[in-house]
Amino acid sequence: IPLGAGSITGAVRWSKEYRYMIHVVAIGKNTRAIRHARCDDKGNFCVRYLDDDEYMLFAHDYDAGWCRLPDTKINKNTIDVGSHAMAPGGTIVGKTPPRLVGDSTVAVEATHENGITVEGPDWHDPIEHEFTIGGLWPGKWTIRMRQGDKVVGKTIVDIGGTESVVCTLTEQSP
């Protein structure tokens, strides 16, 4: 850890059927700084290089679900938030416009109202033209489809629990 920075450690547990590298995101409440970490194969993580602030923490995996970790105040130190369990999450399903299917520059992302962005998986179903983003926590989500740096579709959906929400991306004019 560099001089003057802090870190948050902990563990996220999930059922044995999931063996993915769970993504942990920390957002500074005052600085709005965003830091990312990945869990190892045992679920342990360390979010490093944190400025003094209080951080909101979320863990996410497309299949294993999500977990809200305790808000944690950092003051140039390391805090262990302990071990927490993943919970099933909601899913957003949408259609990729046919003209964009197979375009490797197209990406879909979902941004929660708290500012955390979850990028869609790197694949789209080429037959059904569908994308799926799973393991999401409750709240209002803005879904954007990008082609390179340009937003080509956008919509907002609400997730209340573990349901699947079907969305239609409104294409943006060029």
mmCIF file with all atom_site columns, C-alpha atoms in Angstrom:
data_model
loop_
_atom_site.group_PDB
_atom_site.id
_atom_site.type_symbol
_atom_site.label_atom_id
_atom_site.label_alt_id
_atom_site.label_comp_id
_atom_site.label_asym_id
_atom_site.label_entity_id
_atom_site.label_seq_id
_atom_site.pdbx_PDB_ins_code
_atom_site.Cartn_x
_atom_site.Cartn_y
_atom_site.Cartn_z
_atom_site.occupancy
_atom_site.B_iso_or_equiv
_atom_site.pdbx_formal_charge
_atom_site.auth_seq_id
_atom_site.auth_comp_id
_atom_site.auth_asym_id
_atom_site.auth_atom_id
_atom_site.pdbx_PDB_model_num
ATOM 1   C CA . ILE A 1 1   ? 0.000   0.000   0.000   1.00 0.00 ? 1   ILE A CA 1
ATOM 2   C CA . PRO A 1 2   ? 1.471   3.377   -0.920  1.00 0.00 ? 2   PRO A CA 1
ATOM 3   C CA . LEU A 1 3   ? 2.091   5.886   1.848   1.00 0.00 ? 3   LEU A CA 1
ATOM 4   C CA . GLY A 1 4   ? -1.059  7.761   2.769   1.00 0.00 ? 4   GLY A CA 1
ATOM 5   C CA . ALA A 1 5   ? -3.543  5.240   1.338   1.00 0.00 ? 5   ALA A CA 1
ATOM 6   C CA . GLY A 1 6   ? -5.826  2.684   2.962   1.00 0.00 ? 6   GLY A CA 1
ATOM 7   C CA . SER A 1 7   ? -7.509  -0.563  2.030   1.00 0.00 ? 7   SER A CA 1
ATOM 8   C CA . ILE A 1 8   ? -10.565 -2.690  2.764   1.00 0.00 ? 8   ILE A CA 1
ATOM 9   C CA . THR A 1 9   ? -10.312 -6.458  3.064   1.00 0.00 ? 9   THR A CA 1
ATOM 10  C CA . GLY A 1 10  ? -12.945 -9.129  3.557   1.00 0.00 ? 10  GLY A CA 1
ATOM 11  C CA . ALA A 1 11  ? -14.509 -12.217 2.051   1.00 0.00 ? 11  ALA A CA 1
ATOM 12  C CA . VAL A 1 12  ? -17.588 -12.998 0.007   1.00 0.00 ? 12  VAL A CA 1
ATOM 13  C CA . ARG A 1 13  ? -19.018 -16.506 0.166   1.00 0.00 ? 13  ARG A CA 1
ATOM 14  C CA . TRP A 1 14  ? -21.226 -18.206 -2.390  1.00 0.00 ? 14  TRP A CA 1
ATOM 15  C CA . SER A 1 15  ? -22.559 -21.662 -3.086  1.00 0.00 ? 15  SER A CA 1
ATOM 16  C CA . LYS A 1 16  ? -19.992 -24.178 -4.283  1.00 0.00 ? 16  LYS A CA 1
ATOM 17  C CA . GLU A 1 17  ? -21.508 -24.332 -7.755  1.00 0.00 ? 17  GLU A CA 1
ATOM 18  C CA . TYR A 1 18  ? -20.108 -20.870 -8.500  1.00 0.00 ? 18  TYR A CA 1
ATOM 19  C CA . ARG A 1 19  ? -16.385 -20.614 -9.097  1.00 0.00 ? 19  ARG A CA 1
ATOM 20  C CA . TYR A 1 20  ? -16.162 -17.142 -10.554 1.00 0.00 ? 20  TYR A CA 1
ATOM 21  C CA . MET A 1 21  ? -14.008 -14.217 -9.620  1.00 0.00 ? 21  MET A CA 1
ATOM 22  C CA . ILE A 1 22  ? -16.529 -11.980 -7.855  1.00 0.00 ? 22  ILE A CA 1
ATOM 23  C CA . HIS A 1 23  ? -16.191 -8.252  -8.556  1.00 0.00 ? 23  HIS A CA 1
ATOM 24  C CA . VAL A 1 24  ? -16.056 -5.908  -5.542  1.00 0.00 ? 24  VAL A CA 1
ATOM 25  C CA . VAL A 1 25  ? -16.681 -2.173  -6.033  1.00 0.00 ? 25  VAL A CA 1
ATOM 26  C CA . ALA A 1 26  ? -16.050 0.623   -3.509  1.00 0.00 ? 26  ALA A CA 1
ATOM 27  C CA . ILE A 1 27  ? -17.418 4.156   -4.036  1.00 0.00 ? 27  ILE A CA 1
ATOM 28  C CA . GLY A 1 28  ? -16.284 7.047   -1.860  1.00 0.00 ? 28  GLY A CA 1
ATOM 29  C CA . LYS A 1 29  ? -19.295 8.856   -0.401  1.00 0.00 ? 29  LYS A CA 1
ATOM 30  C CA . ASN A 1 30  ? -17.562 12.247  -0.496  1.00 0.00 ? 30  ASN A CA 1
ATOM 31  C CA . THR A 1 31  ? -14.892 11.903  -3.173  1.00 0.00 ? 31  THR A CA 1
ATOM 32  C CA . ARG A 1 32  ? -17.055 9.656   -5.455  1.00 0.00 ? 32  ARG A CA 1
ATOM 33  C CA . ALA A 1 33  ? -13.789 7.796   -6.164  1.00 0.00 ? 33  ALA A CA 1
ATOM 34  C CA . ILE A 1 34  ? -14.433 4.301   -7.530  1.00 0.00 ? 34  ILE A CA 1
ATOM 35  C CA . ARG A 1 35  ? -12.087 1.389   -6.818  1.00 0.00 ? 35  ARG A CA 1
ATOM 36  C CA . HIS A 1 36  ? -12.409 -2.207  -8.005  1.00 0.00 ? 36  HIS A CA 1
ATOM 37  C CA . ALA A 1 37  ? -11.125 -5.551  -6.758  1.00 0.00 ? 37  ALA A CA 1
ATOM 38  C CA . ARG A 1 38  ? -11.707 -9.230  -7.553  1.00 0.00 ? 38  ARG A CA 1
ATOM 39  C CA . CYS A 1 39  ? -12.146 -12.040 -5.071  1.00 0.00 ? 39  CYS A CA 1
ATOM 40  C CA . ASP A 1 40  ? -9.703  -14.925 -5.226  1.00 0.00 ? 40  ASP A CA 1
ATOM 41  C CA . ASP A 1 41  ? -10.975 -18.492 -5.598  1.00 0.00 ? 41  ASP A CA 1
ATOM 42  C CA . LYS A 1 42  ? -11.756 -18.618 -1.855  1.00 0.00 ? 42  LYS A CA 1
ATOM 43  C CA . GLY A 1 43  ? -13.740 -15.359 -1.899  1.00 0.00 ? 43  GLY A CA 1
ATOM 44  C CA . ASN A 1 44  ? -11.123 -13.117 -0.251  1.00 0.00 ? 44  ASN A CA 1
ATOM 45  C CA . PHE A 1 45  ? -10.627 -9.581  -1.546  1.00 0.00 ? 45  PHE A CA 1
ATOM 46  C CA . CYS A 1 46  ? -8.609  -6.415  -0.928  1.00 0.00 ? 46  CYS A CA 1
ATOM 47  C CA . VAL A 1 47  ? -9.684  -3.031  -2.298  1.00 0.00 ? 47  VAL A CA 1
ATOM 48  C CA . ARG A 1 48  ? -6.483  -0.992  -2.280  1.00 0.00 ? 48  ARG A CA 1
ATOM 49  C CA . TYR A 1 49  ? -5.244  2.573   -2.792  1.00 0.00 ? 49  TYR A CA 1
ATOM 50  C CA . LEU A 1 50  ? -8.158  4.231   -0.969  1.00 0.00 ? 50  LEU A CA 1
ATOM 51  C CA . ASP A 1 51  ? -8.140  7.895   0.023   1.00 0.00 ? 51  ASP A CA 1
ATOM 52  C CA . ASP A 1 52  ? -9.608  8.944   3.365   1.00 0.00 ? 52  ASP A CA 1
ATOM 53  C CA . ASP A 1 53  ? -13.382 8.665   2.941   1.00 0.00 ? 53  ASP A CA 1
ATOM 54  C CA . GLU A 1 54  ? -16.363 6.506   3.834   1.00 0.00 ? 54  GLU A CA 1
ATOM 55  C CA . TYR A 1 55  ? -16.985 3.854   1.157   1.00 0.00 ? 55  TYR A CA 1
ATOM 56  C CA . MET A 1 56  ? -20.119 2.052   -0.048  1.00 0.00 ? 56  MET A CA 1
ATOM 57  C CA . LEU A 1 57  ? -19.198 -1.527  -0.967  1.00 0.00 ? 57  LEU A CA 1
ATOM 58  C CA . PHE A 1 58  ? -20.952 -3.982  -3.282  1.00 0.00 ? 58  PHE A CA 1
ATOM 59  C CA . ALA A 1 59  ? -19.968 -7.418  -4.545  1.00 0.00 ? 59  ALA A CA 1
ATOM 60  C CA . HIS A 1 60  ? -21.366 -8.699  -7.844  1.00 0.00 ? 60  HIS A CA 1
ATOM 61  C CA . ASP A 1 61  ? -21.287 -11.803 -10.007 1.00 0.00 ? 61  ASP A CA 1
ATOM 62  C CA . TYR A 1 62  ? -23.541 -12.436 -13.020 1.00 0.00 ? 62  TYR A CA 1
ATOM 63  C CA . ASP A 1 63  ? -24.494 -15.892 -11.705 1.00 0.00 ? 63  ASP A CA 1
ATOM 64  C CA . ALA A 1 64  ? -23.753 -15.918 -7.962  1.00 0.00 ? 64  ALA A CA 1
ATOM 65  C CA . GLY A 1 65  ? -25.698 -12.694 -7.321  1.00 0.00 ? 65  GLY A CA 1
ATOM 66  C CA . TRP A 1 66  ? -24.822 -9.671  -5.236  1.00 0.00 ? 66  TRP A CA 1
ATOM 67  C CA . CYS A 1 67  ? -23.966 -8.557  -1.711  1.00 0.00 ? 67  CYS A CA 1
ATOM 68  C CA . ARG A 1 68  ? -24.023 -5.168  0.002   1.00 0.00 ? 68  ARG A CA 1
ATOM 69  C CA . LEU A 1 69  ? -21.020 -4.985  2.312   1.00 0.00 ? 69  LEU A CA 1
ATOM 70  C CA . PRO A 1 70  ? -20.923 -2.622  5.295   1.00 0.00 ? 70  PRO A CA 1
ATOM 71  C CA . ASP A 1 71  ? -20.110 1.025   4.642   1.00 0.00 ? 71  ASP A CA 1
ATOM 72  C CA . THR A 1 72  ? -16.528 1.483   5.796   1.00 0.00 ? 72  THR A CA 1
ATOM 73  C CA . LYS A 1 73  ? -14.566 4.574   6.825   1.00 0.00 ? 73  LYS A CA 1
ATOM 74  C CA . ILE A 1 74  ? -10.906 4.605   5.843   1.00 0.00 ? 74  ILE A CA 1
ATOM 75  C CA . ASN A 1 75  ? -8.296  6.815   7.469   1.00 0.00 ? 75  ASN A CA 1
ATOM 76  C CA . LYS A 1 76  ? -4.986  5.698   5.940   1.00 0.00 ? 76  LYS A CA 1
ATOM 77  C CA . ASN A 1 77  ? -5.502  2.254   7.447   1.00 0.00 ? 77  ASN A CA 1
ATOM 78  C CA . THR A 1 78  ? -6.743  -1.230  6.563   1.00 0.00 ? 78  THR A CA 1
ATOM 79  C CA . ILE A 1 79  ? -10.206 -2.329  7.669   1.00 0.00 ? 79  ILE A CA 1
ATOM 80  C CA . ASP A 1 80  ? -11.477 -5.918  7.489   1.00 0.00 ? 80  ASP A CA 1
ATOM 81  C CA . VAL A 1 81  ? -15.251 -6.060  6.903   1.00 0.00 ? 81  VAL A CA 1
ATOM 82  C CA . GLY A 1 82  ? -15.458 -9.807  7.620   1.00 0.00 ? 82  GLY A CA 1
ATOM 83  C CA . SER A 1 83  ? -17.189 -12.513 5.631   1.00 0.00 ? 83  SER A CA 1
ATOM 84  C CA . HIS A 1 84  ? -20.523 -12.009 3.853   1.00 0.00 ? 84  HIS A CA 1
ATOM 85  C CA . ALA A 1 85  ? -22.840 -14.189 1.762   1.00 0.00 ? 85  ALA A CA 1
ATOM 86  C CA . MET A 1 86  ? -24.007 -13.508 -1.775  1.00 0.00 ? 86  MET A CA 1
ATOM 87  C CA . ALA A 1 87  ? -27.756 -13.224 -2.419  1.00 0.00 ? 87  ALA A CA 1
ATOM 88  C CA . PRO A 1 88  ? -29.655 -13.926 -5.639  1.00 0.00 ? 88  PRO A CA 1
ATOM 89  C CA . GLY A 1 89  ? -30.145 -10.834 -7.728  1.00 0.00 ? 89  GLY A CA 1
ATOM 90  C CA . GLY A 1 90  ? -32.391 -9.484  -10.422 1.00 0.00 ? 90  GLY A CA 1
ATOM 91  C CA . THR A 1 91  ? -31.779 -9.783  -14.148 1.00 0.00 ? 91  THR A CA 1
ATOM 92  C CA . ILE A 1 92  ? -32.101 -7.343  -17.024 1.00 0.00 ? 92  ILE A CA 1
ATOM 93  C CA . VAL A 1 93  ? -32.832 -8.844  -20.435 1.00 0.00 ? 93  VAL A CA 1
ATOM 94  C CA . GLY A 1 94  ? -32.979 -6.821  -23.618 1.00 0.00 ? 94  GLY A CA 1
ATOM 95  C CA . LYS A 1 95  ? -32.769 -7.041  -27.376 1.00 0.00 ? 95  LYS A CA 1
ATOM 96  C CA . THR A 1 96  ? -29.780 -5.971  -29.416 1.00 0.00 ? 96  THR A CA 1
ATOM 97  C CA . PRO A 1 97  ? -30.858 -4.167  -32.588 1.00 0.00 ? 97  PRO A CA 1
ATOM 98  C CA . PRO A 1 98  ? -30.286 -6.585  -35.508 1.00 0.00 ? 98  PRO A CA 1
ATOM 99  C CA . ARG A 1 99  ? -27.954 -4.128  -37.244 1.00 0.00 ? 99  ARG A CA 1
ATOM 100 C CA . LEU A 1 100 ? -25.557 -4.335  -34.249 1.00 0.00 ? 100 LEU A CA 1
ATOM 101 C CA . VAL A 1 101 ? -25.485 -8.126  -33.737 1.00 0.00 ? 101 VAL A CA 1
ATOM 102 C CA . GLY A 1 102 ? -21.965 -9.422  -34.213 1.00 0.00 ? 102 GLY A CA 1
ATOM 103 C CA . ASP A 1 103 ? -20.400 -5.946  -33.942 1.00 0.00 ? 103 ASP A CA 1
ATOM 104 C CA . SER A 1 104 ? -17.460 -6.378  -31.551 1.00 0.00 ? 104 SER A CA 1
ATOM 105 C CA . THR A 1 105 ? -17.524 -2.662  -30.663 1.00 0.00 ? 105 THR A CA 1
ATOM 106 C CA . VAL A 1 106 ? -21.000 -2.977  -29.084 1.00 0.00 ? 106 VAL A CA 1
ATOM 107 C CA . ALA A 1 107 ? -21.197 -3.186  -25.284 1.00 0.00 ? 107 ALA A CA 1
ATOM 108 C CA . VAL A 1 108 ? -24.070 -3.021  -22.808 1.00 0.00 ? 108 VAL A CA 1
ATOM 109 C CA . GLU A 1 109 ? -23.747 -1.604  -19.299 1.00 0.00 ? 109 GLU A CA 1
ATOM 110 C CA . ALA A 1 110 ? -26.126 -1.069  -16.394 1.00 0.00 ? 110 ALA A CA 1
ATOM 111 C CA . THR A 1 111 ? -25.534 1.785   -13.936 1.00 0.00 ? 111 THR A CA 1
ATOM 112 C CA . HIS A 1 112 ? -27.267 1.700   -10.549 1.00 0.00 ? 112 HIS A CA 1
ATOM 113 C CA . GLU A 1 113 ? -28.643 4.900   -9.062  1.00 0.00 ? 113 GLU A CA 1
ATOM 114 C CA . ASN A 1 114 ? -25.713 4.877   -6.591  1.00 0.00 ? 114 ASN A CA 1
ATOM 115 C CA . GLY A 1 115 ? -23.249 5.206   -9.494  1.00 0.00 ? 115 GLY A CA 1
ATOM 116 C CA . ILE A 1 116 ? -21.914 1.648   -9.695  1.00 0.00 ? 116 ILE A CA 1
ATOM 117 C CA . THR A 1 117 ? -21.730 0.340   -13.272 1.00 0.00 ? 117 THR A CA 1
ATOM 118 C CA . VAL A 1 118 ? -21.963 -3.336  -14.133 1.00 0.00 ? 118 VAL A CA 1
ATOM 119 C CA . GLU A 1 119 ? -20.825 -4.136  -17.646 1.00 0.00 ? 119 GLU A CA 1
ATOM 120 C CA . GLY A 1 120 ? -22.750 -6.747  -19.555 1.00 0.00 ? 120 GLY A CA 1
ATOM 121 C CA . PRO A 1 121 ? -21.100 -9.993  -20.490 1.00 0.00 ? 121 PRO A CA 1
ATOM 122 C CA . ASP A 1 122 ? -18.935 -9.978  -23.593 1.00 0.00 ? 122 ASP A CA 1
ATOM 123 C CA . TRP A 1 123 ? -21.498 -11.914 -25.628 1.00 0.00 ? 123 TRP A CA 1
ATOM 124 C CA . HIS A 1 124 ? -24.884 -11.422 -27.201 1.00 0.00 ? 124 HIS A CA 1
ATOM 125 C CA . ASP A 1 125 ? -27.138 -14.259 -28.317 1.00 0.00 ? 125 ASP A CA 1
ATOM 126 C CA . PRO A 1 126 ? -26.716 -14.059 -32.105 1.00 0.00 ? 126 PRO A CA 1
ATOM 127 C CA . ILE A 1 127 ? -29.975 -15.882 -32.846 1.00 0.00 ? 127 ILE A CA 1
ATOM 128 C CA . GLU A 1 128 ? -32.328 -14.104 -30.437 1.00 0.00 ? 128 GLU A CA 1
ATOM 129 C CA . HIS A 1 129 ? -30.402 -10.787 -30.471 1.00 0.00 ? 129 HIS A CA 1
ATOM 130 C CA . GLU A 1 130 ? -30.579 -10.745 -26.643 1.00 0.00 ? 130 GLU A CA 1
ATOM 131 C CA . PHE A 1 131 ? -28.268 -9.580  -23.887 1.00 0.00 ? 131 PHE A CA 1
ATOM 132 C CA . THR A 1 132 ? -28.579 -10.517 -20.212 1.00 0.00 ? 132 THR A CA 1
ATOM 133 C CA . ILE A 1 133 ? -27.087 -8.823  -17.150 1.00 0.00 ? 133 ILE A CA 1
ATOM 134 C CA . GLY A 1 134 ? -27.738 -10.804 -13.968 1.00 0.00 ? 134 GLY A CA 1
ATOM 135 C CA . GLY A 1 135 ? -26.964 -10.734 -10.262 1.00 0.00 ? 135 GLY A CA 1
ATOM 136 C CA . LEU A 1 136 ? -28.179 -7.134  -9.781  1.00 0.00 ? 136 LEU A CA 1
ATOM 137 C CA . TRP A 1 137 ? -29.335 -5.565  -6.517  1.00 0.00 ? 137 TRP A CA 1
ATOM 138 C CA . PRO A 1 138 ? -32.623 -3.668  -6.089  1.00 0.00 ? 138 PRO A CA 1
ATOM 139 C CA . GLY A 1 139 ? -33.003 -0.112  -7.342  1.00 0.00 ? 139 GLY A CA 1
ATOM 140 C CA . LYS A 1 140 ? -33.206 2.026   -10.459 1.00 0.00 ? 140 LYS A CA 1
ATOM 141 C CA . TRP A 1 141 ? -30.814 1.007   -13.262 1.00 0.00 ? 141 TRP A CA 1
ATOM 142 C CA . THR A 1 142 ? -29.900 2.955   -16.403 1.00 0.00 ? 142 THR A CA 1
ATOM 143 C CA . ILE A 1 143 ? -29.013 0.601   -19.255 1.00 0.00 ? 143 ILE A CA 1
ATOM 144 C CA . ARG A 1 144 ? -26.831 1.930   -22.067 1.00 0.00 ? 144 ARG A CA 1
ATOM 145 C CA . MET A 1 145 ? -25.764 0.235   -25.268 1.00 0.00 ? 145 MET A CA 1
ATOM 146 C CA . ARG A 1 146 ? -22.580 1.665   -26.711 1.00 0.00 ? 146 ARG A CA 1
ATOM 147 C CA . GLN A 1 147 ? -21.020 1.256   -30.097 1.00 0.00 ? 147 GLN A CA 1
ATOM 148 C CA . GLY A 1 148 ? -17.451 2.289   -29.434 1.00 0.00 ? 148 GLY A CA 1
ATOM 149 C CA . ASP A 1 149 ? -17.708 5.580   -27.505 1.00 0.00 ? 149 ASP A CA 1
ATOM 150 C CA . LYS A 1 150 ? -21.172 6.459   -28.843 1.00 0.00 ? 150 LYS A CA 1
ATOM 151 C CA . VAL A 1 151 ? -24.371 5.665   -26.896 1.00 0.00 ? 151 VAL A CA 1
ATOM 152 C CA . VAL A 1 152 ? -26.735 4.010   -29.385 1.00 0.00 ? 152 VAL A CA 1
ATOM 153 C CA . GLY A 1 153 ? -29.501 2.958   -26.977 1.00 0.00 ? 153 GLY A CA 1
ATOM 154 C CA . LYS A 1 154 ? -30.663 3.819   -23.479 1.00 0.00 ? 154 LYS A CA 1
ATOM 155 C CA . THR A 1 155 ? -33.472 3.012   -21.040 1.00 0.00 ? 155 THR A CA 1
ATOM 156 C CA . ILE A 1 156 ? -34.193 2.970   -17.290 1.00 0.00 ? 156 ILE A CA 1
ATOM 157 C CA . VAL A 1 157 ? -35.626 0.000   -15.352 1.00 0.00 ? 157 VAL A CA 1
ATOM 158 C CA . ASP A 1 158 ? -36.446 -0.765  -11.719 1.00 0.00 ? 158 ASP A CA 1
ATOM 159 C CA . ILE A 1 159 ? -35.399 -4.001  -10.042 1.00 0.00 ? 159 ILE A CA 1
ATOM 160 C CA . GLY A 1 160 ? -37.209 -4.884  -6.839  1.00 0.00 ? 160 GLY A CA 1
ATOM 161 C CA . GLY A 1 161 ? -35.710 -8.291  -6.025  1.00 0.00 ? 161 GLY A CA 1
ATOM 162 C CA . THR A 1 162 ? -34.881 -11.434 -7.977  1.00 0.00 ? 162 THR A CA 1
ATOM 163 C CA . GLU A 1 163 ? -37.159 -10.882 -10.965 1.00 0.00 ? 163 GLU A CA 1
ATOM 164 C CA . SER A 1 164 ? -36.161 -10.635 -14.630 1.00 0.00 ? 164 SER A CA 1
ATOM 165 C CA . VAL A 1 165 ? -36.950 -7.279  -16.198 1.00 0.00 ? 165 VAL A CA 1
ATOM 166 C CA . VAL A 1 166 ? -37.272 -7.092  -19.971 1.00 0.00 ? 166 VAL A CA 1
ATOM 167 C CA . CYS A 1 167 ? -36.220 -3.775  -21.434 1.00 0.00 ? 167 CYS A CA 1
ATOM 168 C CA . THR A 1 168 ? -36.268 -2.097  -24.803 1.00 0.00 ? 168 THR A CA 1
ATOM 169 C CA . LEU A 1 169 ? -33.398 0.215   -25.554 1.00 0.00 ? 169 LEU A CA 1
ATOM 170 C CA . THR A 1 170 ? -34.560 3.410   -27.195 1.00 0.00 ? 170 THR A CA 1
ATOM 171 C CA . GLU A 1 171 ? -32.101 4.066   -30.003 1.00 0.00 ? 171 GLU A CA 1
ATOM 172 C CA . GLN A 1 172 ? -30.426 7.449   -29.884 1.00 0.00 ? 172 GLN A CA 1
ATOM 173 C CA . SER A 1 173 ? -30.438 9.540   -33.049 1.00 0.00 ? 173 SER A CA 1
ATOM 174 C CA . PRO A 1 174 ? -27.062 9.898   -34.751 1.00 0.00 ? 174 PRO A CA 1
#
